Coordinates of C-alpha atoms in Angstrom, one line a residue:
Q1020 CA -20.7 0.7 -16.7
V1021 CA -16.9 1.4 -18.2
Q1022 CA -14.1 1.1 -15.5
V1023 CA -10.7 2.7 -15.8
V1024 CA -8.2 1.4 -13.1
E1025 CA -4.5 2.1 -13.1
S1026 CA -1.8 0.4 -11.1
G1027 CA 2.3 0.1 -10.3
G1028 CA 2.9 3.4 -9.0
G1029 CA 5.3 4.1 -6.4
L1030 CA 8.3 5.6 -5.2
V1031 CA 11.8 5.2 -7.3
Q1032 CA 15.2 7.0 -7.3
A1033 CA 16.5 9.0 -10.1
G1034 CA 17.4 6.9 -12.8
G1035 CA 15.0 4.3 -11.7
S1036 CA 12.6 2.4 -14.0
L1037 CA 8.5 2.0 -13.1
R1038 CA 5.5 -0.1 -15.4
L1039 CA 2.3 1.2 -15.2
S1040 CA -0.6 -0.7 -16.2
C1041 CA -4.4 0.5 -16.7
T1042 CA -6.8 -2.5 -17.4
A1043 CA -10.7 -1.3 -18.4
S1044 CA -13.7 -3.3 -18.4
G1045 CA -17.3 -2.2 -19.7
L1046 CA -15.9 -1.6 -23.4
T1047 CA -14.5 -3.4 -25.9
F1048 CA -10.6 -2.4 -25.1
P1049 CA -9.5 -3.3 -28.4
N1050 CA -11.5 -0.8 -30.7
Y1051 CA -10.7 2.0 -28.0
A1052 CA -7.6 4.3 -28.3
M1053 CA -5.8 4.7 -25.0
G1054 CA -3.4 7.5 -23.4
W1055 CA -1.6 8.3 -20.0
F1056 CA -1.9 12.0 -18.9
R1057 CA -0.4 13.2 -15.5
Q1058 CA -1.0 16.4 -13.4
A1059 CA 1.8 17.5 -11.0
P1060 CA 0.7 19.6 -7.7
G1061 CA 0.5 23.1 -8.9
K1062 CA 1.0 22.4 -12.9
E1063 CA -1.4 21.6 -15.3
R1064 CA -2.2 18.5 -16.9
E1065 CA 0.1 16.9 -19.2
G1066 CA -0.4 14.7 -21.9
V1067 CA 2.0 11.6 -21.8
S1068 CA 1.5 9.5 -24.3
C1069 CA -1.0 7.8 -26.6
I1070 CA -1.9 4.8 -28.4
T1071 CA -4.4 4.1 -30.9
W1072 CA -6.4 1.2 -31.2
S1073 CA -4.6 -1.0 -33.4
S1074 CA -1.3 0.0 -32.0
L1075 CA -0.1 1.2 -35.4
S1076 CA 0.1 4.9 -33.7
T1077 CA 1.5 6.5 -30.8
I1078 CA 2.1 9.7 -29.3
Y1079 CA 4.2 11.0 -26.6
G1080 CA 5.1 14.3 -24.9
P1081 CA 8.3 15.8 -25.6
S1082 CA 9.4 15.7 -22.1
V1083 CA 9.0 11.8 -21.7
K1084 CA 10.1 10.9 -25.5
G1085 CA 12.7 8.8 -25.5
R1086 CA 12.5 7.6 -22.1
F1087 CA 8.3 6.1 -21.8
T1088 CA 7.1 3.2 -24.0
I1089 CA 3.4 2.8 -24.7
S1090 CA 2.4 -0.4 -25.4
R1091 CA -1.1 -2.2 -25.2
D1092 CA -2.1 -6.0 -24.9
N1093 CA -5.5 -6.0 -26.4
A1094 CA -6.3 -10.2 -25.4
K1095 CA -5.9 -8.6 -21.6
N1096 CA -7.7 -5.3 -21.9
T1097 CA -4.9 -3.6 -20.5
L1098 CA -2.3 -0.8 -21.2
Y1099 CA 1.3 -0.1 -20.3
L1100 CA 3.8 2.8 -19.6
Q1101 CA 7.1 1.4 -19.6
M1102 CA 9.2 4.2 -17.7
N1103 CA 12.8 4.8 -18.1
S1104 CA 15.3 7.0 -16.4
L1105 CA 12.6 8.7 -14.5
K1106 CA 13.3 12.0 -13.5
P1107 CA 12.4 13.8 -10.3
E1108 CA 10.7 16.3 -13.1
D1109 CA 8.6 13.1 -13.5
T1110 CA 6.7 13.3 -10.3
A1111 CA 3.1 13.0 -10.4
M1112 CA 0.0 11.7 -10.4
Y1113 CA -0.9 9.4 -13.8
Y1114 CA -3.9 9.0 -15.3
C1115 CA -5.4 6.9 -17.7
R1116 CA -7.9 7.5 -20.2
A1117 CA -9.9 5.3 -22.4
E1118 CA -11.4 7.5 -25.8
S1119 CA -15.3 7.9 -25.5
R1120 CA -16.2 5.9 -28.4
P1121 CA -14.5 3.4 -30.5
Y1122 CA -12.6 3.7 -33.2
Y1123 CA -12.1 7.5 -32.8
F1124 CA -8.6 9.5 -31.7
S1125 CA -9.2 12.7 -29.9
G1126 CA -5.5 13.3 -29.2
C1127 CA -3.1 13.4 -26.5
S1128 CA -3.1 17.1 -25.9
S1129 CA -3.7 18.3 -22.1
T1130 CA -6.8 20.0 -23.1
V1131 CA -8.6 16.3 -24.2
A1132 CA -12.2 16.1 -22.9
G1133 CA -14.1 13.6 -22.4
G1134 CA -13.5 9.7 -22.6
Y1135 CA -13.3 7.3 -19.7
W1136 CA -10.5 8.2 -16.8
G1137 CA -9.4 6.0 -14.0
Q1138 CA -8.4 7.3 -10.5
G1139 CA -4.9 8.2 -10.6
A1140 CA -1.8 6.2 -9.9
Q1141 CA 0.8 7.9 -8.1
V1142 CA 4.6 8.3 -9.5
T1143 CA 7.1 10.1 -7.1
V1144 CA 10.7 10.3 -8.1
S1145 CA 13.2 11.1 -5.9
S1146 CA 16.5 13.0 -6.4

């Protein structure tokens, strides 16, 4: 059974930083593309950042490019999202997603379907 668990959310002032972590078990983590998505109340889900299994390719949403950095440690089965220069509009529930099968990448758009999702980590940025 695949389990995806996020951690590291919290409350931070605008301009501050947070790092989210995501662990995935029940799958061979190094073989799976991973991603971060977010959803704020009343808004559609947004693709934040995604990374392929080998880390050779990363994708960032336009609203976070230059401020957020995605990375992974395959030895620890862990995905990270370093968030710097946080803005109030970054406030959302952040979800980690593992791709549906190994060596496959369906993209990082808001409409990505399937895969394995975590329960989410709340990030709140105060002004």
